[in-house]
Short mmCIF file of C-alpha atoms and ligand atoms in Angstrom, two decimals:
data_model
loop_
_atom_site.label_atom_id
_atom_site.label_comp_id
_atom_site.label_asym_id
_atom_site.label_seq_id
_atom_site.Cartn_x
_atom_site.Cartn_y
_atom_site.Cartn_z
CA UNK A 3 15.33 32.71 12.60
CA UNK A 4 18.49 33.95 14.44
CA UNK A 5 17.17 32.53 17.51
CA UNK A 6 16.51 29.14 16.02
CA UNK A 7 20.48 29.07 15.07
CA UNK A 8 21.29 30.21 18.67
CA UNK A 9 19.34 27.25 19.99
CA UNK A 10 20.99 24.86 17.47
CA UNK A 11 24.44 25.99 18.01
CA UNK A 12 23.96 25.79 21.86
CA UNK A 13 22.09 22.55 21.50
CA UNK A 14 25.02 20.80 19.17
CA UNK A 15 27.39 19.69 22.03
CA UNK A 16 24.92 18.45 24.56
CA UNK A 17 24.92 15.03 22.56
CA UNK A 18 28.47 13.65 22.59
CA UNK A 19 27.24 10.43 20.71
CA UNK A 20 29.52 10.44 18.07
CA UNK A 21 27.81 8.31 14.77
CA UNK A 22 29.74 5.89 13.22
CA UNK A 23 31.27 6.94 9.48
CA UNK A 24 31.21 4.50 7.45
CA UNK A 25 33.68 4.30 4.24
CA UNK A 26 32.28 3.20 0.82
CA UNK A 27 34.65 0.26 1.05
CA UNK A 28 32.59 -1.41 4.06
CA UNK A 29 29.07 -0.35 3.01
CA UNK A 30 29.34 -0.67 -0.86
CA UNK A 31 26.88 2.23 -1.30
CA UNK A 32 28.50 4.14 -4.35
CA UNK A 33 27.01 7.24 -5.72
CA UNK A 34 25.93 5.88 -9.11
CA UNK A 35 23.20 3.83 -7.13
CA UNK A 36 21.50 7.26 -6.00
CA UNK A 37 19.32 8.16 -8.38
CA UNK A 38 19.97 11.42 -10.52
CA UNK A 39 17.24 13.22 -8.99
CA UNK A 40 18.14 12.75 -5.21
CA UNK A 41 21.59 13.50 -6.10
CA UNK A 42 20.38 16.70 -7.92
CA UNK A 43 18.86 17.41 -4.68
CA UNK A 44 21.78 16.65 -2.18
CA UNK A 45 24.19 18.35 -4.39
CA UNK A 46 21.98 21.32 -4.87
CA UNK A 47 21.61 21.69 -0.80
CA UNK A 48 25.07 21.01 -0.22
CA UNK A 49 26.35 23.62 -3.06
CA UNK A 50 24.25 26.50 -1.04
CA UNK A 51 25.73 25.26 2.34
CA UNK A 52 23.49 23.40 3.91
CA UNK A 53 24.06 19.73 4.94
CA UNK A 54 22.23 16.88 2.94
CA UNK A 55 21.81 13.25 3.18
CA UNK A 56 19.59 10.52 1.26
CA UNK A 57 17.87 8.52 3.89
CA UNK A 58 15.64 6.23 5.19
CA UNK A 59 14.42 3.27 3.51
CA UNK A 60 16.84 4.06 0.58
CA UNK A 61 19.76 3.40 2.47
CA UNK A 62 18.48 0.41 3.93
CA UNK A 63 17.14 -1.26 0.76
CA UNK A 64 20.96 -0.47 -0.81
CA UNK A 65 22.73 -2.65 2.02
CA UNK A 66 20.49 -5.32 1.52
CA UNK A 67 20.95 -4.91 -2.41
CA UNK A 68 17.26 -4.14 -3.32
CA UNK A 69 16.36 -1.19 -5.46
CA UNK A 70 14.82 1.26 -3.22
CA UNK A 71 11.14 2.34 -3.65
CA UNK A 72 11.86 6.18 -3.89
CA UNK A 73 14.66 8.07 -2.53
CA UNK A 74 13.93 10.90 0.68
CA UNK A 75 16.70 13.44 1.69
CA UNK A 76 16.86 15.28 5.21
CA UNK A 77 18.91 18.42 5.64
CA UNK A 78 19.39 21.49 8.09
CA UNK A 79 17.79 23.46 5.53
CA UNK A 80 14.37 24.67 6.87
CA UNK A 81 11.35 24.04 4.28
CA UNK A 82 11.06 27.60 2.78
CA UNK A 83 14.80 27.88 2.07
CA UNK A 84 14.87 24.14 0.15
CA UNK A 85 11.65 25.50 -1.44
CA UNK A 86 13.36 28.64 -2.60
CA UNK A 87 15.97 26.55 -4.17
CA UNK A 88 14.42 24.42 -6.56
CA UNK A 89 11.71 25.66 -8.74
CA UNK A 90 9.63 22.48 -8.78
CA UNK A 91 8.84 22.25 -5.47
CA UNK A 92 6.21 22.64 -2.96
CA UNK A 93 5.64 22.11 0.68
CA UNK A 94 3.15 19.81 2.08
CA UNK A 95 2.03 18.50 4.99
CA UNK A 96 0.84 19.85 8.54
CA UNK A 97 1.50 17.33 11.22
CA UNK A 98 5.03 17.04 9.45
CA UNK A 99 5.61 19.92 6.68
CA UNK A 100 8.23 18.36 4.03
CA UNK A 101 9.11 19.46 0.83
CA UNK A 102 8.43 17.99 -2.43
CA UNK A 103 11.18 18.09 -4.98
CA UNK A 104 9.92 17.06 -8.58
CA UNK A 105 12.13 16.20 -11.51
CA UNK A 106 10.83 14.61 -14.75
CA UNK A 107 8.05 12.14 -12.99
CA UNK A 108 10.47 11.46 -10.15
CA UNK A 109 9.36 13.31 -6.43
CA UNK A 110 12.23 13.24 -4.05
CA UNK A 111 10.71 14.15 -0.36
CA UNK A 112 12.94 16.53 1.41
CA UNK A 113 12.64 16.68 5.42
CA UNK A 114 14.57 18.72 7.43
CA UNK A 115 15.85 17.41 10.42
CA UNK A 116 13.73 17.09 13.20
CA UNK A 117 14.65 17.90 16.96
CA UNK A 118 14.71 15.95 19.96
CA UNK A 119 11.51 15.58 22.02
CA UNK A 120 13.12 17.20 24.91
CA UNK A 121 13.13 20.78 23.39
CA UNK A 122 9.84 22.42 24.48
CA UNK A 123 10.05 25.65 22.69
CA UNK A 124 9.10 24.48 19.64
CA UNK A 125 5.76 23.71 17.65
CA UNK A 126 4.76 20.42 19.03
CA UNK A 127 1.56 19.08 20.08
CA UNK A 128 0.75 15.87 22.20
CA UNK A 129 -2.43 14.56 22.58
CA UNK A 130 -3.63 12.62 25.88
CA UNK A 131 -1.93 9.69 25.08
CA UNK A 132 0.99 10.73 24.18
CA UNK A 133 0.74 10.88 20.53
CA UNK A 134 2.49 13.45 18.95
CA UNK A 135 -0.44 15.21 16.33
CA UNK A 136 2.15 17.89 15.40
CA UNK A 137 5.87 18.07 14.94
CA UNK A 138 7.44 21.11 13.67
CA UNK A 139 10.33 21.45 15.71
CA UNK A 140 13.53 21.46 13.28
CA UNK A 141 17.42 19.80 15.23
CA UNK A 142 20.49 18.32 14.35
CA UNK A 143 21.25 15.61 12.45
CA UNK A 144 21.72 13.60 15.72
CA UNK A 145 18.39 14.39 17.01
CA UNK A 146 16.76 13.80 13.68
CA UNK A 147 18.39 10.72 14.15
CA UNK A 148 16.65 9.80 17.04
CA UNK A 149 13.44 11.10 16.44
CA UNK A 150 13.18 8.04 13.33
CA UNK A 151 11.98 4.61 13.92
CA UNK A 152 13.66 1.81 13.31
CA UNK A 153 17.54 1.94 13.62
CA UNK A 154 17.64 0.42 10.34
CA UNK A 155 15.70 3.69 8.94
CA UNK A 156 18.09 6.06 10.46
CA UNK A 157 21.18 5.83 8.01
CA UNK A 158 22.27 8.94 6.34
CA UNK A 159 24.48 8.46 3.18
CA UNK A 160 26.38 11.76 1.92
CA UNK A 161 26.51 11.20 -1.88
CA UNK A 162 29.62 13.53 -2.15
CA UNK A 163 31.97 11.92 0.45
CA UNK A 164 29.75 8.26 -0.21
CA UNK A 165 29.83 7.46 3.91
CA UNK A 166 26.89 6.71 5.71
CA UNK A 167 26.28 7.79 9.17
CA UNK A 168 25.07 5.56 11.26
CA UNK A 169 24.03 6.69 15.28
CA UNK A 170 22.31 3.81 16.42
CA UNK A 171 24.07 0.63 15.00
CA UNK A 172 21.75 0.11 12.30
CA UNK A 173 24.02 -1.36 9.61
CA UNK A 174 24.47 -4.44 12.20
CA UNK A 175 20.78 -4.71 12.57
CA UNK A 176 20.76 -4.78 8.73
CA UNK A 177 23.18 -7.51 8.77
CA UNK A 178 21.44 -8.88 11.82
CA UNK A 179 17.90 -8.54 9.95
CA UNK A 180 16.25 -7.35 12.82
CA UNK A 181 13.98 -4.36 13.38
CA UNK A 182 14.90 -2.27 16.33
CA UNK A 183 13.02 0.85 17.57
CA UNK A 184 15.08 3.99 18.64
CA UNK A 185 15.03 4.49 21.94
CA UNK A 186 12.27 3.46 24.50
CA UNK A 187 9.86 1.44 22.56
CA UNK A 188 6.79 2.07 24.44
CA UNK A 189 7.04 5.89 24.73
CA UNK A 190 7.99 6.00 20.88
CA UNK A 191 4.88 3.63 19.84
CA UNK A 192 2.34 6.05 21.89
CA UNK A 193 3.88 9.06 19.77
CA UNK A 194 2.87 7.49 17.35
CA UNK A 195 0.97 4.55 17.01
CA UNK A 196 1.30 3.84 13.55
CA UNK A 197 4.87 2.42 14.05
CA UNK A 198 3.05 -0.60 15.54
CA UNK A 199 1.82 -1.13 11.82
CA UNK A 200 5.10 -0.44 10.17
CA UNK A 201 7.25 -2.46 12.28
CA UNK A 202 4.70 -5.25 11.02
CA UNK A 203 5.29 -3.93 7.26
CA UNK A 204 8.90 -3.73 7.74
CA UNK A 205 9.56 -7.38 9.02
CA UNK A 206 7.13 -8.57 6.28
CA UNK A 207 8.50 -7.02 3.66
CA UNK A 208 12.09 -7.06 4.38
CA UNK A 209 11.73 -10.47 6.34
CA UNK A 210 13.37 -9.39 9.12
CA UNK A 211 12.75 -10.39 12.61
CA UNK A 212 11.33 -8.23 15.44
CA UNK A 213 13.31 -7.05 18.07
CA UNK A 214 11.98 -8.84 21.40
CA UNK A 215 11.79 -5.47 23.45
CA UNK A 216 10.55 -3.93 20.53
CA UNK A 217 7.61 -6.45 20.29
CA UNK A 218 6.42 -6.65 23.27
CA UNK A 219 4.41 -3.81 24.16
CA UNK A 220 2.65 -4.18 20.69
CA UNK A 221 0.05 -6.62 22.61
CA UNK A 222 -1.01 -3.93 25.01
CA UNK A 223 -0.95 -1.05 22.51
CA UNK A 224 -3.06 -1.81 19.88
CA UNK A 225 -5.80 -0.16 21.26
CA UNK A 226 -3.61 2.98 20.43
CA UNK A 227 -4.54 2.91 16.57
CA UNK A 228 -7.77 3.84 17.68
CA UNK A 229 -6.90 7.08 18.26
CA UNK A 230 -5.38 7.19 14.37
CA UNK A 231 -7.02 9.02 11.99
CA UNK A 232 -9.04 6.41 9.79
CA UNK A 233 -7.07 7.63 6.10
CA UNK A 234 -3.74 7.54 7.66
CA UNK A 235 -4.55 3.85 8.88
CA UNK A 236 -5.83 3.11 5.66
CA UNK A 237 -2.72 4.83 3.69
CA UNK A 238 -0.38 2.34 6.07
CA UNK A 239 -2.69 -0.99 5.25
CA UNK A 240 -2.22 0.07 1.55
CA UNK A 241 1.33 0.36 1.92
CA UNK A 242 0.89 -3.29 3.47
CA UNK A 243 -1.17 -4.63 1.39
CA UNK A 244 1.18 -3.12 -1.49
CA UNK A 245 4.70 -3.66 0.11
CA UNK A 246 4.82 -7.00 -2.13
CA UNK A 247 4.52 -9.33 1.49
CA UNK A 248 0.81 -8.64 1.88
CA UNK A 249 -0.06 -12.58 2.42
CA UNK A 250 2.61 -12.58 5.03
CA UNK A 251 2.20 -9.44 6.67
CA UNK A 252 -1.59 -9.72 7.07
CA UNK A 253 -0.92 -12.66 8.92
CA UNK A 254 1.52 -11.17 11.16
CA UNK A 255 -1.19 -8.50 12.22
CA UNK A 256 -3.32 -11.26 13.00
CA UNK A 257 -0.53 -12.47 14.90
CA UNK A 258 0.57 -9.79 17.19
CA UNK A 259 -3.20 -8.91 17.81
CA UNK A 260 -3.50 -5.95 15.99
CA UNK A 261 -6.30 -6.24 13.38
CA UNK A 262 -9.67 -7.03 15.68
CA UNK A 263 -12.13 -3.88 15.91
CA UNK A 264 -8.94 -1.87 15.40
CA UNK A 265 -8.17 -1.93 11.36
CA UNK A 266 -11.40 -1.83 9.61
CA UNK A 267 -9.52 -3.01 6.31
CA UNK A 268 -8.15 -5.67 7.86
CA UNK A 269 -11.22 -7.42 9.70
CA UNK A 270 -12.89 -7.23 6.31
CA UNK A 271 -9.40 -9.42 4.71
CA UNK A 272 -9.68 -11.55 7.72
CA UNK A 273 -13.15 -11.88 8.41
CA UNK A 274 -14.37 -12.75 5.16
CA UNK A 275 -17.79 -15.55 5.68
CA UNK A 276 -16.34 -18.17 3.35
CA UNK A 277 -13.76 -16.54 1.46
CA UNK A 278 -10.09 -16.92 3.44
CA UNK A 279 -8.98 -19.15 0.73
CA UNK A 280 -10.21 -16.76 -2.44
CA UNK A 281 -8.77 -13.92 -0.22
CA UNK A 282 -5.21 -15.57 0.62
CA UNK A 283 -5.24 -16.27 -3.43
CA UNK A 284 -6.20 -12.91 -3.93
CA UNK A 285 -3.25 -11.68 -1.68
CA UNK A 286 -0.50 -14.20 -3.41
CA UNK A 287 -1.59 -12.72 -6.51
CA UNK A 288 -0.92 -8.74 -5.55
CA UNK A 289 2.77 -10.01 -4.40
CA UNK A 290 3.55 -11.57 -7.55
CA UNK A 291 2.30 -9.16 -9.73
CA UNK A 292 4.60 -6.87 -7.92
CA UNK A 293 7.14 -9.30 -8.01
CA UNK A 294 6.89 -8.97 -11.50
CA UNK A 295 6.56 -5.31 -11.66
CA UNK A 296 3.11 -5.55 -13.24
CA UNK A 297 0.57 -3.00 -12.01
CA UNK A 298 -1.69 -3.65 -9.24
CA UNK A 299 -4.93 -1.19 -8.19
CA UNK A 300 -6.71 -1.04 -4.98
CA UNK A 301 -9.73 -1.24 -6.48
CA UNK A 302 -9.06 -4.49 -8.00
CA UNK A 303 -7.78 -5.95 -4.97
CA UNK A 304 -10.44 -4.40 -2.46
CA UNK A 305 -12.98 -6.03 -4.94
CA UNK A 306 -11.48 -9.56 -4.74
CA UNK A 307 -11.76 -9.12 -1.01
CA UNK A 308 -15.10 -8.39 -0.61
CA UNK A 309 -16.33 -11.17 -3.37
CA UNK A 310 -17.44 -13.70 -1.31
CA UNK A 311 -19.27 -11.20 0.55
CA UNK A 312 -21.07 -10.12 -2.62
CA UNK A 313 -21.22 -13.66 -4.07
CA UNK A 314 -23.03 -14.93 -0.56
CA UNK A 315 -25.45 -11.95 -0.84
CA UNK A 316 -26.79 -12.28 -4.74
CA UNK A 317 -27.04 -16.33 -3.97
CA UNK A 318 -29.42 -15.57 -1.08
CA UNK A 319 -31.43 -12.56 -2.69
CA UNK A 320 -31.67 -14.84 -5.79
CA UNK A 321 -33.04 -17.86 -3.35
CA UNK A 322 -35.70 -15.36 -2.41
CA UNK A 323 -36.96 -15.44 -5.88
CA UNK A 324 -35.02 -12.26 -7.79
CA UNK A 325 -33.51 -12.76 -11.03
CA UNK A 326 -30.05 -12.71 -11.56
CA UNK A 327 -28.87 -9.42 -12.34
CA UNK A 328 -31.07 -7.17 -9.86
CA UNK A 329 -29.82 -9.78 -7.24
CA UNK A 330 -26.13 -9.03 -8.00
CA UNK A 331 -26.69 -5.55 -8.23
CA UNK A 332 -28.50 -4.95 -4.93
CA UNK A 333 -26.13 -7.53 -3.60
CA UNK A 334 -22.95 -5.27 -4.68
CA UNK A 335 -25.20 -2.13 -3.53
CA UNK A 336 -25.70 -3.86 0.17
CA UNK A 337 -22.35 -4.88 0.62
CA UNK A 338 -20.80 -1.51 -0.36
CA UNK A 339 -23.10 0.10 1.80
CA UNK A 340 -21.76 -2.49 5.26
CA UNK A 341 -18.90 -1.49 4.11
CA UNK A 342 -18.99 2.42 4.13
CA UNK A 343 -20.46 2.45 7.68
CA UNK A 344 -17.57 0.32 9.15
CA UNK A 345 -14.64 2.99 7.21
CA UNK A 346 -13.37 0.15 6.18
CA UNK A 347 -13.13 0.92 2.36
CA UNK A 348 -13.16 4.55 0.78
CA UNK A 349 -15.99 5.12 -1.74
CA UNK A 350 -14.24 6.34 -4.22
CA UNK A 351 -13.50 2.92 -5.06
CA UNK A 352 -17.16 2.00 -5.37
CA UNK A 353 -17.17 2.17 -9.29
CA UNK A 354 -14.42 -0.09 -10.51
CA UNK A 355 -15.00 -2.68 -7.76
CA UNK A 356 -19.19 -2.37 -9.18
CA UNK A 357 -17.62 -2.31 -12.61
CA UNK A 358 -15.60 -5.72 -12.17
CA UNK A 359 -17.86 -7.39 -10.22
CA UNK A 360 -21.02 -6.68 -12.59
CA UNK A 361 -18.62 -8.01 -15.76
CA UNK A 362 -18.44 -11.41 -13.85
CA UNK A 363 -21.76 -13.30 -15.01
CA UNK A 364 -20.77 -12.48 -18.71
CA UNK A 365 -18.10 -14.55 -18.45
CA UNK A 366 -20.58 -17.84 -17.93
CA UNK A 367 -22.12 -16.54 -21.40
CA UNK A 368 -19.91 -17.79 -24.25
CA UNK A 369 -23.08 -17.95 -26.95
CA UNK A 370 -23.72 -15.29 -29.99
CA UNK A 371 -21.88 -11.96 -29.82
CA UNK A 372 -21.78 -12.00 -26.55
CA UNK A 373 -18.28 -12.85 -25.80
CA UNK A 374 -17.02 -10.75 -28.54
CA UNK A 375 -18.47 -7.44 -26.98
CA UNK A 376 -16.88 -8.52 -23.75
CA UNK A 377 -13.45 -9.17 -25.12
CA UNK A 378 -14.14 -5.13 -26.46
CA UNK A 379 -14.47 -3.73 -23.20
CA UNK A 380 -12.37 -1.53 -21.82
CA UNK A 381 -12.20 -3.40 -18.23
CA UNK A 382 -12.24 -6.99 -19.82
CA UNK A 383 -9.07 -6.74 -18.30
CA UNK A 384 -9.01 -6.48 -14.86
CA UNK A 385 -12.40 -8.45 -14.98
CA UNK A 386 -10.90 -11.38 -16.96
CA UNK A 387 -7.72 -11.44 -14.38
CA UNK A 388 -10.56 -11.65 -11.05
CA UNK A 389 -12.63 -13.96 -13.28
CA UNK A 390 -9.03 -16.33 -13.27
CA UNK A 391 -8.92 -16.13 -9.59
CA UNK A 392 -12.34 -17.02 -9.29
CA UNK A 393 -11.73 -20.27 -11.37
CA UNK A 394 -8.23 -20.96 -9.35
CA UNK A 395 -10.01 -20.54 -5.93
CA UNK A 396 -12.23 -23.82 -7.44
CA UNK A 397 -15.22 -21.34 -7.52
CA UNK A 398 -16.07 -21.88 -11.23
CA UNK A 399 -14.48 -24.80 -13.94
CA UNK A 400 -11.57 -24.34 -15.09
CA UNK A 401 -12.30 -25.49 -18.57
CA UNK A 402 -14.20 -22.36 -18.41
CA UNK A 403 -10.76 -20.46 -17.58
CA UNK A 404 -9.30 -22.52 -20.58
CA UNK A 405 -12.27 -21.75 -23.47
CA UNK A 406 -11.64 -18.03 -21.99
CA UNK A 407 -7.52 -18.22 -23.07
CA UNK A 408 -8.24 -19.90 -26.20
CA UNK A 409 -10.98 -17.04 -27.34
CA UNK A 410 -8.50 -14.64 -26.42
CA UNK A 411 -5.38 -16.13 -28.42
CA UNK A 412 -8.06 -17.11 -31.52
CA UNK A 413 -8.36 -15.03 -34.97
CA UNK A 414 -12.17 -14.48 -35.68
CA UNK A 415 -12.93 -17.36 -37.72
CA UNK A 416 -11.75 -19.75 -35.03
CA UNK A 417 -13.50 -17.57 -32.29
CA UNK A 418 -16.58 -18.05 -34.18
CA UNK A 419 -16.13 -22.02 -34.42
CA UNK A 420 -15.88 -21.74 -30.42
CA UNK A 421 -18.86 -19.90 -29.50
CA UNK A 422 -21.49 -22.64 -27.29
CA UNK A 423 -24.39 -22.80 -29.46
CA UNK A 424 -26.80 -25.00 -26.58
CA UNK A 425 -25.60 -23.49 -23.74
CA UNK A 426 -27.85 -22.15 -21.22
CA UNK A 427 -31.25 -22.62 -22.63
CA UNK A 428 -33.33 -21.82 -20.16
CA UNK A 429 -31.50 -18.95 -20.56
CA UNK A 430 -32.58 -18.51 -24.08
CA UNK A 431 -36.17 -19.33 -23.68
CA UNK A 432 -36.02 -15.85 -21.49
CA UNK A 433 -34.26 -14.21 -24.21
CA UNK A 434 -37.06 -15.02 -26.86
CA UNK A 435 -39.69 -13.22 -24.76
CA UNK A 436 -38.32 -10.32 -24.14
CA UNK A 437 -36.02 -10.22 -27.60
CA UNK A 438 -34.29 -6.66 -26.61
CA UNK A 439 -33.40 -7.43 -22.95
CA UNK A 440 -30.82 -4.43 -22.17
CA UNK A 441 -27.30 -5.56 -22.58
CA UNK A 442 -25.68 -2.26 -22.80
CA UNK A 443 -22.57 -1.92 -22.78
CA UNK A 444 -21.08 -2.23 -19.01
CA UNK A 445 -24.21 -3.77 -17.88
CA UNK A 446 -24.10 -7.60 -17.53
CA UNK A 447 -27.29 -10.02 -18.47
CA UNK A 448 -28.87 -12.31 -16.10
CA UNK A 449 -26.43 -15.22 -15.18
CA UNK A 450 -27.30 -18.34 -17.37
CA UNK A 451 -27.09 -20.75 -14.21
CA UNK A 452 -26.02 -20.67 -10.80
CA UNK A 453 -23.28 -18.17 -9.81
P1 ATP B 503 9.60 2.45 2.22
O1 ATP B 503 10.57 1.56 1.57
O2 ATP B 503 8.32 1.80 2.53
O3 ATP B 503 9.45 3.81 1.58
P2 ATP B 503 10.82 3.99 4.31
O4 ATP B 503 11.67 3.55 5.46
O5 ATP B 503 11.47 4.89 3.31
O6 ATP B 503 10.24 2.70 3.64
P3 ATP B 503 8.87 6.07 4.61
O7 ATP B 503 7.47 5.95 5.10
O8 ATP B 503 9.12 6.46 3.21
O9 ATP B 503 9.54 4.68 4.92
O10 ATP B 503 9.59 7.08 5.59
C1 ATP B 503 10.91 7.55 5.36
C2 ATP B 503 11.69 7.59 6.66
O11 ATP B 503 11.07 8.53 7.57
C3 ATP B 503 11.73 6.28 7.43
O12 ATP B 503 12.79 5.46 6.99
C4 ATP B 503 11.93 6.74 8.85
O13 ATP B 503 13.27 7.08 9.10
C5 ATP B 503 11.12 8.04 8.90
N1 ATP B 503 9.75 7.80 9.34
C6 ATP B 503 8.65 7.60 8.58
N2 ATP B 503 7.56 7.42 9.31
C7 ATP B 503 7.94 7.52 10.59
C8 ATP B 503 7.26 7.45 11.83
N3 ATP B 503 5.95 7.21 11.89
N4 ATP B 503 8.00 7.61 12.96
C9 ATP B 503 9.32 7.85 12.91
N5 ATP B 503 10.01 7.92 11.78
C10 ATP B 503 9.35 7.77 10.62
MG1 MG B 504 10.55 5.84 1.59
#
């Protein structure tokens, strides 16, 4: 402890960078746009002497006059002592311990700062390439400064004097709307090679341009991600796929050469046999239901992207003779299973993606009570909303899209006038032999014609 201090007071003047301060005036950041429970934080830290800052993609997103996603704070507190001053609170992490603040359902994420990669006493670990795989070395606010990635990430805004600190001109590139890395890009993409992914998330989402020097050793790095654990890349193509800019960030991956053999998730977007334009549909949708602050799931998503997949696979096991609904199921069952072995897509999605996909015949069935008990299930849904995109992509009618809306917006009696009394009956001459074919509840009946 005291010789951590030591090495922090000696270590303070051998930067003479001085930041820029910035006055409220020029940055229009005032304190009521913090929200009350990173200002309960900062406050709290600065009250028991330490230094505190919001920063990050808060400050950033406040100069360009979005609302920011959630609010992080660094400090010179270390992660016991912020722990030991909040009561709601817990550290996490290994590779980067941080502190979780809680109030009400807000989490503000605490990090204290970070030192500079030139100090070698501390508790960090490189691997052969360079990457960094543990970082627990605590600095100054000028080294935590540089240890961040993007210059437009490294702000620091005190709420109490309302200045922002600013070490590497990143309020110009914010103006400028271009993504610069800190220092030398190369060295600070093989630390970490995930930067590669969100400097590609960052310029989608905040459409900002790419530094040139910053770019260009992206082409020869990919190969880095490699080296990533396969849940951290698939946390960061979430984030992507979720930052609101999926459609165009996907395509900027493709662009810089970063998705081939080297992001599982994304050669199954890309790569789809058939299904680019259900799958670019199936992106615009995510953005706009963000856009409009409606909720979006992975599961629902990573099922739209694999539907063409599943939709090739029941058409060809039900060309080999096998009714419709073992087809589809073994068809869901095979692709899921492709799927595990390349990492691409987490099981624990497996059920809601079956679950959606196995609703979709049902909606092709609009005779008896059938369309009543699938209007009463607890996914109709998510199922009806793929079912749309299904019918937008040109797949099915879309008078079937429209008899669909009017059932839903109809009382019973008019429902009941709708239902298709001759529809499918082939279908029905099945139904008569076997009178008590299962349709339980989640399970869907055989298709009534061609998927
Ligand atoms: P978002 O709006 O997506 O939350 P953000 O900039 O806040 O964007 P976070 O992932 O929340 O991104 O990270 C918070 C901050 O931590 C970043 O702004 C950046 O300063 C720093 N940071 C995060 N990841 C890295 C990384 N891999 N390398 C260096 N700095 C990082
Ligand atoms: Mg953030």
């Amino acid at each position: 402890m005291i010789a951590k201090l030591i090495r922090r007071v000696l270590k303070a003047p051998k930067f003479g960078k001085k930041p820029r301060t910035i006055p409220l005036k020029a940055h229009g950041i005032s304190r009521d746009s913090i929200s009350p429970c990173a200002l309960k934080v900062t406050d709290t830290l600065q009250k028991a002497g330490y230094d505190a800052y919001v920063v990050g993609g808060a400050v950033r997103d406040l100069l360009l006059g979005r609302e920011p996603k959630d609010f992080d704070v660094a400090t010179n507190a270390e992660p016991e002592e912020v722990r030991a001053l909040f009561r709601r609170s817990r550290i996490i992490g290994r590779r980067f311990q941080i502190v979780h603040v809680m109030c009400g359902a807000e989490t503000i994420e605490v990090t204290t700062f970070r030192g500079s990669a030139a100090d070698e006493n501390g508790d960090r670990h490189e691997d052969e390439t360079g990457r960094i795989v543990r970082d627990n070395v605590f600095g100054t606010l000028e080294e935590d400064a540089a240890r961040r990635d993007f210059t437009v990430n490294a702000l620091y805004y005190d709420p109490s004097s309302q200045e922002v600190r600013d070490y590497h001109d990143g309020v110009n590139d914010v103006r400028e709307k271009r993504l610069r890395m800190i220092g030398d890009p190369e060295k600070r993409f093989r630390e970490d090679p995930v930067r590669m992914l969100r400097a590609v998330r960052f310029a989608a989402k905040l459409d900002f341009h790419i530094d040139p020097a910053t770019r260009a050793p992206v082409a020869k790095l990919g190969d880095l991600l490699q080296h990533v654990p396969g849940a951290r890349l698939f946390d960061e193509m979430l984030k992507l796929l979720f930052s609101g800019h999926a459609l165009r960030g996907v395509h900027q991956l493709r662009a810089e050469g970063l998705h081939h053999g080297l992001l599982p998730l994304l050669d199954t977007i890309l790569e789809q046999p058939g299904g680019e334009r259900f799958v670019s549909l199936a992106l615009k949708n995510t953005d706009q239901r963000i856009a409009q602050d409606k909720p979006v799931s992975p599961a629902f998503l990573f099922a739209t992207l694999l539907w063409h997949e599943v939709l090739a696979a029941w058409r060809s096991l039900e060309a080999q003779g096998m009714k419709p609904f073992p087809a589809l199921s073994q068809a869901m069952n095979d692709v899921l299973a492709a799927q595990e072995k390349k990492l691409a897509i987490p099981r624990r999605f497996d059920a809601t993606m079956k679950e959606i996909w196995s609703m979709q015949p049902r909606f092709q069935m609009r005779s008896g009570q059938r369309p009543f008990r699938l209007i009463e299930h607890p996914r109709f849904r998510a199922a009806y909303d793929f079912f749309m995109l299904r019918c937008e992509s040109g797949e099915l009618e879309m008078d079937l899209l429209r008899w669909w809306d009017d059932f839903i917006d109809a009382d019973n009696a008019q429902r009941e006038a709708m239902l298709v009394r001759d529809e499918a009956p082939a279908k029905k001459r099945k139904r008569r032999r076997k009178p008590n074919a299962k349709a339980t509840e989640g399970e869907a009946p055989p298709a009534p014609e061609e998927p």
